[in-house]
Amino acid sequence: MEVPLITTDELGIFRTQPLPQPGESRSEGGRGSQIGGPTLEGSLRFNVLLGPGNPVVVDPKLNYTGGSRLWIRINDGWHGFFSQMTVVLNSLSYAEKNKFIPYVFIGKDTMRHGRNRYFDHSVGPNIWEYFFLPVSPTLPPISPSERERDKFFSWHEERNIHNAPEAIKAYYYGHSFDDQSNRDRFKQNKYDEGFYWHHRSRASHLISKYFRFRKEVWGEANLYFNEHFKGYKVLGVHMRGTDKIERAGGGRIIPAREYAEYANAYLTRYKGSRVFVATESKSLLAEFKGLVSDPGRVRSRMVLRSNSTFKRKGQTLEQNIFLDLKTGSGYRKGLDVVLDVILLSRCDYLVHGASAVSEGAIWFDIRLHNRSVHIQYERSTRQCPPWF
């Protein structure tokens, strides 16, 4: 695939056009202005490599022609898309630490809970390459027997790496990198900025090195951005409303009224602004639109959403679309969440709960760390935006 050349400035920031790249400044005047973005103490001096045309990262310390290879795969069929991306990030970190040459091949089969829900035979054998370019010059072998000669993780090894103290995490689960347990953090129900900065900055650093979208994915994000975002100040809202498991660290399903409270404040503060909502829940989206002061300024993509329900602890809950095998293709389900995350990352501010999808948006644009409100936690500990 022919791709355009790119250049770097003295900070090592990569630029592509036409969509503003992660890390570019936000402005009080909307997307047409050019004033400084937020200041992050100790912020990383890099930008996320997104869009076609970015070079494959080659670490000169690694011998790419003769080194040992790491096959990064997904072993649990119940992982949502950005939970799978978290596995990929932690596997890439392992590869760097242990001097492996990584490649990502996420196929149909997993070791637990059936097939990968994002697999689509009509698109190809490797789910990663539906949306991204390879992470290194080592192209994934198509032959299963060849891949099995490389280093890869079992289900238990993958789980241990995912929960290890050094692992990148989307919220409070597993073992902590510091002296405070994540179980205690979850029980205290407080927003811990140090925890989130630690994980977000590390994830964003790895993404800046390894993640590059296929041009058709990037192009579709461009089209939506230009039609609905360009020239407006936009508040991103991510509402996870179907499959949260409280004991796993995800916490409660946040009612639509709590998101709407922030959205109404934003719409009031910035005349002519818009709200972009990403959610897999039909009911939560409908309720949210009924609560905002001006529904005409709300935008939400026409994504696949399930009509199925399930029972949990006496409650009837909506099924998450990726677990609904009767609705839509695996590729479409993956594309929907990827596009939503790209667009959330391009918003001027973000309101969200505990979710790998929300964190993915911040990983793609680390400056959202200081321009987001995590409403999963006790109100007194949340970030306080200037418009609220």
Coordinates of C-alpha atoms in Angstrom, one line a residue:
M1 CA 0.0 0.0 0.0
E2 CA 1.5 3.3 -1.0
V3 CA 1.6 5.8 1.8
P4 CA 2.6 9.5 2.0
L5 CA 5.8 10.6 3.7
I6 CA 5.7 12.3 7.0
T7 CA 8.0 14.7 8.9
T8 CA 8.9 15.2 12.5
D9 CA 9.5 18.4 14.4
E10 CA 12.1 19.0 17.1
L11 CA 9.9 17.3 19.7
G12 CA 9.6 14.2 17.6
I13 CA 5.9 14.8 17.0
F14 CA 4.4 13.1 14.0
R15 CA 1.8 14.9 11.9
T16 CA -0.6 13.6 9.3
Q17 CA -3.6 15.3 7.7
P18 CA -6.4 16.2 7.5
L19 CA -7.6 15.1 11.0
P20 CA -5.9 16.9 13.9
Q21 CA -3.5 14.5 15.5
P22 CA -3.6 13.4 19.1
G23 CA -1.6 15.8 21.3
E24 CA -2.3 18.9 19.2
S25 CA -3.6 21.9 21.2
R26 CA -7.2 22.5 22.1
S27 CA -8.6 26.0 22.2
E28 CA -11.3 27.9 24.0
G29 CA -12.5 29.2 20.6
G30 CA -13.2 25.8 19.1
R31 CA -11.3 23.7 16.5
G32 CA -10.5 26.7 14.3
S33 CA -8.2 28.4 16.8
Q34 CA -4.6 27.7 17.7
I35 CA -3.8 28.3 21.3
G36 CA -2.0 26.2 23.8
G37 CA -3.4 23.0 25.2
P38 CA -3.3 21.9 28.9
T39 CA 0.0 21.7 30.7
L40 CA 0.9 18.3 32.1
E41 CA 3.6 18.1 34.8
G42 CA 6.1 15.6 33.6
S43 CA 4.2 15.1 30.3
L44 CA 5.7 12.8 27.7
R45 CA 7.2 14.6 24.7
F46 CA 5.7 12.5 22.0
N47 CA 2.5 12.2 20.0
V48 CA 0.4 9.2 19.1
L49 CA 1.2 7.7 15.7
L50 CA -2.2 7.5 14.1
G51 CA -3.3 7.5 10.5
P52 CA -1.7 5.9 7.4
G53 CA 1.8 6.8 6.5
N54 CA 3.6 6.4 9.8
P55 CA 6.7 4.3 9.7
V56 CA 7.1 0.9 11.3
V57 CA 9.1 1.5 14.5
V58 CA 12.4 -0.3 14.4
D59 CA 14.3 -0.5 17.7
P60 CA 18.1 -0.4 16.8
K61 CA 18.9 -2.3 19.9
L62 CA 17.0 -5.4 18.6
N63 CA 18.2 -7.7 15.9
Y64 CA 15.1 -8.0 13.7
T65 CA 16.7 -10.4 11.3
G66 CA 17.6 -13.1 13.8
G67 CA 16.0 -12.4 17.1
S68 CA 13.3 -14.5 18.9
R69 CA 9.8 -13.6 17.9
L70 CA 6.7 -13.0 20.2
W71 CA 3.3 -14.0 18.8
I72 CA 0.8 -11.6 20.4
R73 CA -2.7 -13.2 20.4
I74 CA -5.9 -13.2 22.5
N75 CA -6.7 -16.2 24.6
D76 CA -10.1 -15.2 26.1
G77 CA -13.1 -14.8 23.9
W78 CA -14.9 -12.7 26.4
H79 CA -12.5 -9.8 26.1
G80 CA -14.1 -6.7 24.6
F81 CA -12.1 -4.9 21.9
F82 CA -10.2 -2.5 24.1
S83 CA -9.6 -5.1 26.7
Q84 CA -7.9 -7.0 23.9
M85 CA -5.9 -3.8 23.1
T86 CA -4.8 -3.8 26.7
V87 CA -3.5 -7.3 26.3
V88 CA -1.7 -6.2 23.2
L89 CA -0.1 -3.3 25.0
N90 CA 1.1 -5.4 27.9
S91 CA 2.5 -8.0 25.5
L92 CA 4.4 -5.3 23.6
S93 CA 5.8 -4.1 26.9
Y94 CA 6.9 -7.7 27.6
A95 CA 8.5 -7.9 24.2
E96 CA 10.5 -4.7 24.7
K97 CA 11.6 -5.7 28.2
N98 CA 12.7 -9.2 27.1
K99 CA 14.1 -8.3 23.7
F100 CA 11.5 -10.2 21.6
I101 CA 10.4 -9.1 18.1
P102 CA 6.6 -8.7 18.4
Y103 CA 3.9 -9.4 15.8
V104 CA 0.2 -9.4 16.4
F105 CA -2.0 -12.2 15.0
I106 CA -5.4 -12.3 16.6
G107 CA -7.3 -15.2 15.0
K108 CA -10.7 -16.8 15.3
D109 CA -9.9 -19.3 18.1
T110 CA -9.2 -18.6 21.7
M111 CA -8.4 -20.9 24.6
R112 CA -11.4 -19.8 26.8
H113 CA -15.0 -18.8 26.1
G114 CA -15.2 -19.7 22.4
R115 CA -14.2 -17.8 19.3
N116 CA -13.1 -14.2 19.2
R117 CA -16.3 -12.2 18.7
Y118 CA -14.5 -9.7 16.3
F119 CA -13.4 -12.4 13.9
D120 CA -14.9 -12.1 10.4
H121 CA -14.0 -14.8 7.9
S122 CA -14.9 -12.5 4.9
V123 CA -12.4 -9.9 6.0
G124 CA -9.4 -12.1 6.8
P125 CA -7.6 -14.4 9.3
N126 CA -6.0 -11.7 11.5
I127 CA -8.3 -9.3 13.4
W128 CA -5.5 -6.9 14.2
E129 CA -5.0 -6.2 10.5
Y130 CA -8.7 -5.4 10.0
F131 CA -7.9 -2.0 11.7
F132 CA -4.1 -1.6 12.1
L133 CA -0.9 -2.1 10.3
P134 CA 1.8 -4.5 11.6
V135 CA 3.6 -3.5 14.8
S136 CA 7.1 -4.4 13.5
P137 CA 8.9 -5.4 10.2
T138 CA 8.2 -9.0 11.1
L139 CA 4.9 -9.9 9.3
P140 CA 2.7 -12.4 11.1
P141 CA 3.0 -15.9 9.6
I142 CA -0.3 -17.2 8.2
S143 CA 0.6 -20.8 9.0
P144 CA -0.5 -21.8 12.5
S145 CA 2.3 -24.3 12.7
E146 CA 4.9 -21.6 12.0
R147 CA 3.4 -19.2 14.6
E148 CA 3.4 -22.0 17.2
R149 CA 7.2 -22.2 16.8
D150 CA 7.4 -18.7 18.2
K151 CA 7.0 -17.5 21.8
F152 CA 3.3 -17.0 22.8
F153 CA 1.3 -16.9 26.0
S154 CA -1.1 -19.5 27.4
W155 CA -4.4 -18.3 28.9
H156 CA -2.9 -18.4 32.4
E157 CA 0.3 -16.6 31.3
E158 CA -1.8 -13.9 29.5
R159 CA -4.0 -13.5 32.6
N160 CA -0.9 -13.2 34.9
I161 CA 0.7 -10.5 32.6
H162 CA -2.6 -8.7 32.5
N163 CA -2.9 -8.5 36.3
A164 CA 0.8 -8.1 37.1
P165 CA 2.0 -5.0 39.0
E166 CA 3.8 -3.6 36.0
A167 CA 0.8 -4.2 33.6
I168 CA -1.1 -1.3 32.0
K169 CA -4.6 -1.2 33.5
A170 CA -7.9 0.6 32.5
Y171 CA -9.2 0.8 36.1
Y172 CA -8.7 -0.7 39.6
Y173 CA -8.0 -4.5 39.2
G174 CA -5.1 -6.9 39.5
H175 CA -1.9 -6.1 41.4
S176 CA -0.8 -2.5 41.8
F177 CA 2.4 -0.9 40.8
D178 CA 2.7 0.9 44.2
D179 CA 2.1 0.1 47.8
Q180 CA -1.7 0.6 47.7
S181 CA -3.8 -2.3 46.6
N182 CA -6.2 -1.9 43.7
R183 CA -8.9 -3.7 45.7
D184 CA -8.6 -1.0 48.3
R185 CA -8.8 1.7 45.7
F186 CA -12.0 0.1 44.3
K187 CA -13.6 -0.1 47.7
Q188 CA -12.7 3.5 48.6
N189 CA -14.4 4.5 45.3
K190 CA -12.1 7.6 44.8
Y191 CA -10.5 8.9 41.7
D192 CA -6.7 8.4 42.1
E193 CA -5.0 10.7 39.6
G194 CA -1.6 9.1 40.2
F195 CA -2.9 5.7 39.3
Y196 CA -4.5 6.8 36.1
W197 CA -1.6 9.0 35.0
H198 CA 0.8 6.1 35.5
H199 CA -1.2 3.7 33.3
R200 CA -2.3 6.3 30.7
S201 CA 1.1 7.7 30.1
R202 CA 2.7 4.2 29.7
A203 CA -0.1 3.1 27.3
S204 CA 0.1 6.3 25.3
H205 CA 3.9 5.8 24.9
L206 CA 3.5 2.3 23.5
I207 CA 0.7 3.4 21.2
S208 CA 2.9 6.2 19.9
K209 CA 5.4 3.6 18.8
Y210 CA 3.4 0.7 17.5
F211 CA -0.2 1.6 16.6
R212 CA -1.0 2.8 13.0
F213 CA -4.5 2.7 11.6
R214 CA -5.4 1.4 8.2
K215 CA -6.1 4.2 5.8
E216 CA -9.8 3.2 5.3
V217 CA -10.4 3.3 9.1
W218 CA -8.7 6.6 9.4
G219 CA -10.6 7.9 6.4
E220 CA -14.0 7.0 7.8
A221 CA -13.1 8.8 11.1
N222 CA -12.0 11.9 9.0
L223 CA -15.4 12.0 7.3
Y224 CA -17.4 12.0 10.5
F225 CA -15.0 14.5 12.1
N226 CA -15.3 16.9 9.3
E227 CA -19.1 16.7 9.2
H228 CA -19.9 16.8 12.9
F229 CA -16.8 18.2 14.8
K230 CA -15.0 20.6 12.6
G231 CA -15.5 24.2 13.8
Y232 CA -17.2 23.2 17.0
K233 CA -16.2 22.7 20.6
V234 CA -17.2 19.1 21.4
L235 CA -17.7 17.3 24.7
G236 CA -17.2 13.6 24.4
V237 CA -19.3 11.3 26.5
H238 CA -18.7 7.6 26.8
M239 CA -21.5 5.7 28.6
R240 CA -20.9 2.0 29.2
G241 CA -24.3 0.5 30.0
T242 CA -24.6 -3.2 29.3
D243 CA -22.0 -5.7 30.7
K244 CA -20.2 -4.0 33.6
I245 CA -19.1 -6.5 36.3
E246 CA -18.7 -4.6 39.5
R247 CA -16.5 -7.1 41.3
A248 CA -14.0 -7.0 38.4
G249 CA -13.3 -3.3 39.1
G250 CA -15.7 -1.8 36.5
G251 CA -18.1 -0.5 39.2
R252 CA -21.8 0.3 38.8
I253 CA -23.6 1.2 35.6
I254 CA -23.8 5.0 35.8
P255 CA -27.3 6.5 35.2
A256 CA -27.8 8.7 32.2
R257 CA -28.7 11.7 34.4
E258 CA -25.2 11.9 35.8
Y259 CA -23.7 12.2 32.3
A260 CA -26.4 14.7 31.3
E261 CA -25.6 16.9 34.2
Y262 CA -22.2 17.5 32.8
A263 CA -23.4 17.7 29.2
N264 CA -25.9 20.4 30.1
A265 CA -23.3 22.5 31.9
Y266 CA -21.0 22.2 28.8
L267 CA -23.7 23.2 26.4
T268 CA -24.7 26.2 28.6
R269 CA -21.1 27.4 29.0
Y270 CA -20.1 27.1 25.3
K271 CA -22.8 28.4 23.0
G272 CA -23.0 26.4 19.7
S273 CA -21.0 23.5 21.2
R274 CA -21.9 19.9 20.6
V275 CA -21.9 16.6 22.5
F276 CA -20.6 13.4 21.0
V277 CA -22.0 10.3 22.7
A278 CA -20.5 6.8 22.3
T279 CA -22.4 4.0 23.9
E280 CA -23.4 0.4 23.2
S281 CA -26.7 0.9 25.1
K282 CA -29.9 1.9 23.3
S283 CA -31.8 2.7 26.4
L284 CA -29.0 4.8 28.0
L285 CA -28.7 6.8 24.8
A286 CA -32.4 7.5 24.5
E287 CA -32.6 8.5 28.2
F288 CA -29.6 10.8 27.8
K289 CA -31.1 12.6 24.8
G290 CA -34.3 13.1 26.8
L291 CA -32.3 14.8 29.7
V292 CA -30.1 17.2 27.8
S293 CA -31.2 20.8 27.3
D294 CA -30.8 20.7 23.5
P295 CA -30.9 17.2 22.0
G296 CA -30.3 18.8 18.5
R297 CA -26.7 19.4 19.6
V298 CA -26.1 15.8 20.5
R299 CA -24.3 13.5 18.0
S300 CA -24.0 9.8 18.1
R301 CA -22.9 7.4 15.4
M302 CA -25.3 4.7 14.1
V303 CA -23.5 1.8 15.5
L304 CA -24.7 -1.8 16.1
R305 CA -26.6 -2.2 19.4
S306 CA -28.1 -5.4 20.7
N307 CA -31.8 -6.0 21.1
S308 CA -31.1 -8.9 23.5
T309 CA -31.3 -8.9 27.3
F310 CA -29.9 -11.1 30.1
K311 CA -30.5 -11.6 33.8
R312 CA -28.0 -10.7 36.5
K313 CA -28.9 -10.7 40.2
G314 CA -32.5 -10.2 39.5
Q315 CA -31.9 -7.4 37.0
T316 CA -32.7 -7.4 33.3
L317 CA -29.8 -5.9 31.5
E318 CA -29.1 -5.2 27.8
Q319 CA -26.6 -7.5 26.1
N320 CA -23.3 -6.0 24.9
I321 CA -23.3 -6.1 21.1
F322 CA -20.0 -7.9 20.9
L323 CA -21.4 -10.9 22.9
D324 CA -24.6 -11.0 20.7
L325 CA -23.7 -13.5 18.0
K326 CA -27.0 -13.0 16.3
T327 CA -26.5 -9.4 15.4
G328 CA -23.9 -8.0 12.9
S329 CA -20.5 -9.1 11.8
G330 CA -17.4 -9.2 13.9
Y331 CA -15.7 -6.7 11.7
R332 CA -18.5 -4.2 12.0
K333 CA -18.5 -4.5 15.8
G334 CA -14.8 -3.9 15.9
L335 CA -15.0 -1.0 13.5
D336 CA -17.8 0.7 15.5
V337 CA -15.7 0.7 18.7
V338 CA -12.5 1.8 17.0
L339 CA -14.2 4.7 15.3
D340 CA -15.9 5.8 18.5
V341 CA -12.6 5.8 20.4
I342 CA -10.8 7.8 17.7
L343 CA -13.6 10.4 17.7
L344 CA -13.8 10.5 21.5
S345 CA -10.0 11.2 21.5
R346 CA -10.6 14.2 19.2
C347 CA -13.1 15.8 21.6
D348 CA -12.2 18.9 23.6
Y349 CA -13.3 17.3 26.8
L350 CA -14.3 13.9 27.9
V351 CA -16.8 12.6 30.5
H352 CA -16.7 8.9 31.2
G353 CA -16.9 6.0 33.7
A354 CA -14.6 3.0 34.2
S355 CA -14.0 1.4 30.9
A356 CA -11.2 0.3 28.6
V357 CA -13.0 2.2 25.8
S358 CA -12.8 5.5 27.7
E359 CA -9.2 4.9 28.6
G360 CA -8.4 4.1 25.0
A361 CA -9.5 7.6 24.0
I362 CA -7.2 9.1 26.5
W363 CA -4.4 6.7 25.5
F364 CA -4.8 8.0 21.9
D365 CA -4.6 11.6 23.1
I366 CA -2.8 11.8 26.5
R367 CA -3.8 15.5 26.9
L368 CA -7.3 14.3 27.7
H369 CA -5.9 13.2 31.0
N370 CA -6.3 16.8 32.1
R371 CA -9.4 17.4 30.1
S372 CA -11.6 14.6 31.3
V373 CA -14.0 13.8 34.2
H374 CA -14.1 10.3 35.6
I375 CA -17.6 10.1 37.1
Q376 CA -17.3 6.5 38.2
Y377 CA -16.0 7.7 41.6
E378 CA -17.1 9.7 44.5
R379 CA -18.0 13.2 43.4
S380 CA -15.7 15.0 45.8
T381 CA -12.7 13.3 44.3
R382 CA -13.5 13.9 40.7
Q383 CA -11.7 16.3 38.4
C384 CA -13.5 19.7 38.3
P385 CA -13.6 21.2 34.8
P386 CA -13.8 25.0 34.5
W387 CA -17.1 24.9 32.7
F388 CA -18.9 22.9 35.4

